[in-house]
PDB file of C-alpha atoms and ligand atoms in Angstrom:
ATOM      1  CA  MET A  24      16.534  -9.454  39.595  1.00  0.00           C
ATOM      2  CA  TYR A  25      14.368  -9.209  36.721  1.00  0.00           C
ATOM      3  CA  SER A  26      11.343  -7.060  36.016  1.00  0.00           C
ATOM      4  CA  GLU A  27       7.828  -8.401  36.727  1.00  0.00           C
ATOM      5  CA  LYS A  28       7.768  -7.184  32.885  1.00  0.00           C
ATOM      6  CA  VAL A  29      10.110 -10.057  32.331  1.00  0.00           C
ATOM      7  CA  MET A  30       9.024 -12.423  34.630  1.00  0.00           C
ATOM      8  CA  ASP A  31       5.716 -12.194  33.355  1.00  0.00           C
ATOM      9  CA  TYR A  32       6.607 -13.131  29.880  1.00  0.00           C
ATOM     10  CA  PHE A  33       8.177 -16.068  30.911  1.00  0.00           C
ATOM     11  CA  LEU A  34       5.740 -17.157  33.185  1.00  0.00           C
ATOM     12  CA  ASN A  35       3.000 -16.683  30.258  1.00  0.00           C
ATOM     13  CA  PRO A  36       4.540 -16.191  27.411  1.00  0.00           C
ATOM     14  CA  ARG A  37       2.768 -14.955  24.193  1.00  0.00           C
ATOM     15  CA  ASN A  38       2.243 -17.055  21.331  1.00  0.00           C
ATOM     16  CA  VAL A  39       4.056 -20.235  21.712  1.00  0.00           C
ATOM     17  CA  GLY A  40       4.251 -22.396  18.440  1.00  0.00           C
ATOM     18  CA  GLU A  41       3.874 -22.420  15.532  1.00  0.00           C
ATOM     19  CA  ILE A  42       2.407 -21.246  12.432  1.00  0.00           C
ATOM     20  CA  GLU A  43       1.582 -24.063   9.819  1.00  0.00           C
ATOM     21  CA  ASP A  44       2.913 -22.982   5.857  1.00  0.00           C
ATOM     22  CA  ALA A  45       3.720 -19.752   7.777  1.00  0.00           C
ATOM     23  CA  SER A  46       5.521 -16.902   5.199  1.00  0.00           C
ATOM     24  CA  GLY A  47       8.751 -16.916   6.571  1.00  0.00           C
ATOM     25  CA  VAL A  48      10.675 -19.077   9.605  1.00  0.00           C
ATOM     26  CA  GLY A  49      14.070 -18.623  11.079  1.00  0.00           C
ATOM     27  CA  THR A  50      16.288 -20.610  13.625  1.00  0.00           C
ATOM     28  CA  VAL A  51      18.979 -19.104  14.821  1.00  0.00           C
ATOM     29  CA  GLY A  52      21.215 -20.233  18.154  1.00  0.00           C
ATOM     30  CA  ASN A  53      23.425 -19.294  20.927  1.00  0.00           C
ATOM     31  CA  ALA A  54      26.292 -21.084  20.345  1.00  0.00           C
ATOM     32  CA  LYS A  55      28.126 -19.961  24.226  1.00  0.00           C
ATOM     33  CA  CYS A  56      24.799 -21.018  26.053  1.00  0.00           C
ATOM     34  CA  GLY A  57      23.482 -23.676  23.419  1.00  0.00           C
ATOM     35  CA  ASP A  58      19.793 -21.685  23.435  1.00  0.00           C
ATOM     36  CA  ILE A  59      17.776 -21.647  19.999  1.00  0.00           C
ATOM     37  CA  MET A  60      15.173 -19.786  19.192  1.00  0.00           C
ATOM     38  CA  ARG A  61      12.566 -20.878  16.098  1.00  0.00           C
ATOM     39  CA  MET A  62      10.384 -17.883  14.715  1.00  0.00           C
ATOM     40  CA  PHE A  63       7.326 -17.709  12.779  1.00  0.00           C
ATOM     41  CA  LEU A  64       5.369 -15.372  10.721  1.00  0.00           C
ATOM     42  CA  ASP A  65       3.001 -14.993   9.119  1.00  0.00           C
ATOM     43  CA  ILE A  66       2.852 -12.359   6.394  1.00  0.00           C
ATOM     44  CA  ASP A  67      -0.094 -11.186   3.959  1.00  0.00           C
ATOM     45  CA  GLU A  68      -0.383  -9.713   0.521  1.00  0.00           C
ATOM     46  CA  ALA A  69       0.841  -6.323   1.542  1.00  0.00           C
ATOM     47  CA  GLY A  70       4.043  -6.803   3.496  1.00  0.00           C
ATOM     48  CA  ILE A  71       2.522  -6.926   6.757  1.00  0.00           C
ATOM     49  CA  ILE A  72       2.627  -9.772   9.628  1.00  0.00           C
ATOM     50  CA  ARG A  73      -0.429 -10.732  10.585  1.00  0.00           C
ATOM     51  CA  GLU A  74       0.993 -13.378  12.719  1.00  0.00           C
ATOM     52  CA  ALA A  75       4.154 -14.102  14.548  1.00  0.00           C
ATOM     53  CA  LYS A  76       4.979 -17.428  16.961  1.00  0.00           C
ATOM     54  CA  PHE A  77       7.897 -19.113  18.405  1.00  0.00           C
ATOM     55  CA  LYS A  78       9.563 -22.057  19.971  1.00  0.00           C
ATOM     56  CA  THR A  79      12.574 -21.001  22.384  1.00  0.00           C
ATOM     57  CA  PHE A  80      14.616 -23.804  23.792  1.00  0.00           C
ATOM     58  CA  GLY A  81      16.237 -22.048  26.106  1.00  0.00           C
ATOM     59  CA  CYS A  82      16.755 -19.382  29.421  1.00  0.00           C
ATOM     60  CA  GLY A  83      13.710 -17.926  30.654  1.00  0.00           C
ATOM     61  CA  ALA A  84      15.550 -14.394  29.860  1.00  0.00           C
ATOM     62  CA  ALA A  85      15.671 -15.889  25.864  1.00  0.00           C
ATOM     63  CA  VAL A  86      11.669 -16.778  26.406  1.00  0.00           C
ATOM     64  CA  ALA A  87      10.627 -13.781  27.379  1.00  0.00           C
ATOM     65  CA  SER A  88      12.577 -11.750  24.698  1.00  0.00           C
ATOM     66  CA  SER A  89      11.280 -14.411  22.020  1.00  0.00           C
ATOM     67  CA  SER A  90       7.360 -13.754  23.161  1.00  0.00           C
ATOM     68  CA  MET A  91       7.652  -9.832  23.267  1.00  0.00           C
ATOM     69  CA  ALA A  92       9.729 -10.225  19.910  1.00  0.00           C
ATOM     70  CA  THR A  93       6.559 -11.871  18.326  1.00  0.00           C
ATOM     71  CA  GLU A  94       4.143  -9.293  20.332  1.00  0.00           C
ATOM     72  CA  LEU A  95       6.374  -6.256  19.279  1.00  0.00           C
ATOM     73  CA  VAL A  96       6.600  -7.542  15.081  1.00  0.00           C
ATOM     74  CA  LYS A  97       2.407  -7.960  14.516  1.00  0.00           C
ATOM     75  CA  GLY A  98       0.753  -5.855  13.327  1.00  0.00           C
ATOM     76  CA  LYS A  99       3.891  -3.854  11.264  1.00  0.00           C
ATOM     77  CA  SER A 100       4.919  -4.378   8.270  1.00  0.00           C
ATOM     78  CA  VAL A 101       8.761  -5.853   7.475  1.00  0.00           C
ATOM     79  CA  GLN A 102      10.289  -2.659   7.180  1.00  0.00           C
ATOM     80  CA  GLU A 103       8.893  -1.423  10.531  1.00  0.00           C
ATOM     81  CA  ALA A 104       9.911  -5.246  12.058  1.00  0.00           C
ATOM     82  CA  LEU A 105      13.836  -4.826  11.299  1.00  0.00           C
ATOM     83  CA  GLN A 106      13.572  -1.481  13.868  1.00  0.00           C
ATOM     84  CA  VAL A 107      12.033  -4.384  16.635  1.00  0.00           C
ATOM     85  CA  THR A 108      16.108  -4.507  17.202  1.00  0.00           C
ATOM     86  CA  ASN A 109      17.240  -6.492  20.660  1.00  0.00           C
ATOM     87  CA  ALA A 110      17.036  -2.490  22.256  1.00  0.00           C
ATOM     88  CA  ALA A 111      13.682  -2.574  21.928  1.00  0.00           C
ATOM     89  CA  VAL A 112      12.793  -5.910  23.145  1.00  0.00           C
ATOM     90  CA  LEU A 113      15.010  -4.784  26.084  1.00  0.00           C
ATOM     91  CA  GLU A 114      12.891  -1.669  26.428  1.00  0.00           C
ATOM     92  CA  ALA A 115       9.646  -3.500  25.612  1.00  0.00           C
ATOM     93  CA  LEU A 116      10.818  -5.575  29.111  1.00  0.00           C
ATOM     94  CA  ASP A 117      11.935  -3.433  31.113  1.00  0.00           C
ATOM     95  CA  GLY A 118      14.917  -4.099  30.419  1.00  0.00           C
ATOM     96  CA  LEU A 119      17.774  -7.204  31.721  1.00  0.00           C
ATOM     97  CA  PRO A 120      20.727  -8.174  33.913  1.00  0.00           C
ATOM     98  CA  PRO A 121      23.871  -7.255  31.888  1.00  0.00           C
ATOM     99  CA  VAL A 122      24.468 -11.406  31.412  1.00  0.00           C
ATOM    100  CA  LYS A 123      20.526 -11.513  30.080  1.00  0.00           C
ATOM    101  CA  VAL A 124      21.502  -9.122  26.736  1.00  0.00           C
ATOM    102  CA  HIS A 125      22.879 -10.976  24.826  1.00  0.00           C
ATOM    103  CA  CYS A 126      19.134 -14.026  25.124  1.00  0.00           C
ATOM    104  CA  SER A 127      17.807 -10.287  23.750  1.00  0.00           C
ATOM    105  CA  LEU A 128      20.224 -10.925  20.451  1.00  0.00           C
ATOM    106  CA  LEU A 129      18.907 -13.492  19.420  1.00  0.00           C
ATOM    107  CA  ALA A 130      15.359 -12.994  19.651  1.00  0.00           C
ATOM    108  CA  GLU A 131      16.390  -9.790  17.036  1.00  0.00           C
ATOM    109  CA  GLU A 132      18.385 -13.015  15.189  1.00  0.00           C
ATOM    110  CA  ALA A 133      15.494 -14.912  14.908  1.00  0.00           C
ATOM    111  CA  ILE A 134      13.353 -11.818  13.320  1.00  0.00           C
ATOM    112  CA  HIS A 135      16.058 -10.876  10.953  1.00  0.00           C
ATOM    113  CA  ALA A 136      15.881 -14.900   9.675  1.00  0.00           C
ATOM    114  CA  ALA A 137      12.313 -15.154   9.164  1.00  0.00           C
ATOM    115  CA  LEU A 138      12.264 -11.856   7.297  1.00  0.00           C
ATOM    116  CA  TRP A 139      15.437 -13.397   4.954  1.00  0.00           C
ATOM    117  CA  ASP A 140      13.117 -16.460   5.035  1.00  0.00           C
ATOM    118  CA  TYR A 141       9.956 -14.533   3.342  1.00  0.00           C
ATOM    119  CA  ALA A 142      12.032 -12.460   0.822  1.00  0.00           C
ATOM    120  CA  GLY A 143      13.698 -15.526  -0.677  1.00  0.00           C
ATOM    121  CA  LYS A 144      10.389 -17.248  -1.256  1.00  0.00           C
ATOM    122  CA  LYS A 145       8.580 -13.996  -2.199  1.00  0.00           C
ATOM    123  CA  GLY A 146      11.814 -13.577  -4.681  1.00  0.00           C
ATOM    124  CA  ILE A 147      12.256  -9.513  -2.910  1.00  0.00           C
ATOM    125  CA  VAL A 148      14.983  -7.575  -1.817  1.00  0.00           C
ATOM    126  CA  ILE A 149      14.063  -5.897   1.823  1.00  0.00           C
ATOM    127  CA  GLN A 150      16.427  -2.684   2.676  1.00  0.00           C
ATOM    128  CA  GLY A 151      18.481  -3.137   5.074  1.00  0.00           C
ATOM    129  CA  LEU A 152      18.165  -7.224   6.166  1.00  0.00           C
ATOM    130  CA  LYS A 153      21.414  -9.449   6.085  1.00  0.00           C
ATOM    131  CA  LYS A 154      21.847 -12.721   5.526  1.00  0.00           C
ATOM    132  CA  PRO A 155      21.297 -14.438   9.061  1.00  0.00           C
ATOM    133  CA  LYS A 156      24.226 -16.414  10.473  1.00  0.00           C
ATOM    134  CA  GLU A 157      24.125 -20.095   9.988  1.00  0.00           C
ATOM    135  CA  ASP A 158      24.353 -21.935  13.710  1.00  0.00           C
ATOM    136  CA  ILE A 159      22.442 -24.153  13.565  1.00  0.00           C
ATOM    137  CA  HIS A 160      23.229 -27.873  13.592  1.00  0.00           C
ATOM    138  CA  GLU A 161      21.447 -30.702  12.719  1.00  0.00           C
ATOM    139  CA  GLU A 162      21.038 -32.246  16.636  1.00  0.00           C
ATOM    140  CA  GLU A 163      19.507 -29.385  17.730  1.00  0.00           C
ATOM    141  CA  GLU A 164      17.103 -28.854  15.410  1.00  0.00           C
ATOM    142  CA  GLU A 165      15.307 -32.176  16.575  1.00  0.00           C
ATOM    143  CA  LEU A 166      14.308 -30.105  18.844  1.00  0.00           C
ATOM    144  CA  PHE A 167      11.189 -28.499  16.897  1.00  0.00           C
TER     145      PHE A 167
HETATM  146 FE1  FES B 212      22.096 -17.907  26.334  1.00  0.00          FE
HETATM  147 FE2  FES B 212      19.709 -16.924  27.124  1.00  0.00          FE
HETATM  148  S1  FES B 212      21.306 -17.001  28.494  1.00  0.00           S
HETATM  149  S2  FES B 212      19.932 -17.131  25.511  1.00  0.00           S
END
C-alpha cells in the first residue's frame, strides 16, 4: 500500500526537530484528520534555504511528506521552494494512496506558511506566495 520511500521516510525521518531563531516558522493543520505540522526554515542573506526541520503530530504519511519536503527545499532559493508542491512531494515519495494525498498537501502548506512568516519578518513580498490558512488552535499549539 505504501511505497518503500514512504516507509523509509516514516521510519527514519530526516530533519526532525526545530531550528532556534529560524528565519521562518509555519504551522498548519488539517481540521478533518486533526494532524498538525510545523516547519522551520533557516534562510541566508542571499535567500537560500540552508536548513529545514519539522515537527509533525500526525499520520505516517504526514511524517514522510514533511520529512521529504524538508529534504526538497534545502539548498533551494525561496522562489524555487515554491515549486515544492504537494505534487513534487508525492512524486519524490513514489506516490501515496488516494486517501493520503491530503497529507502531502499539508507539507506544501507548511512550507508556504514558513515562507510567509519569513517574508513578514523581512518585510519582503515573495512572488506567487499566498497567505496561509490559519487553522491552528491554541490547545494544539501546546503540543509543540
Ligand atoms: Fe491527515 Fe495524514 S491523515 S495528514
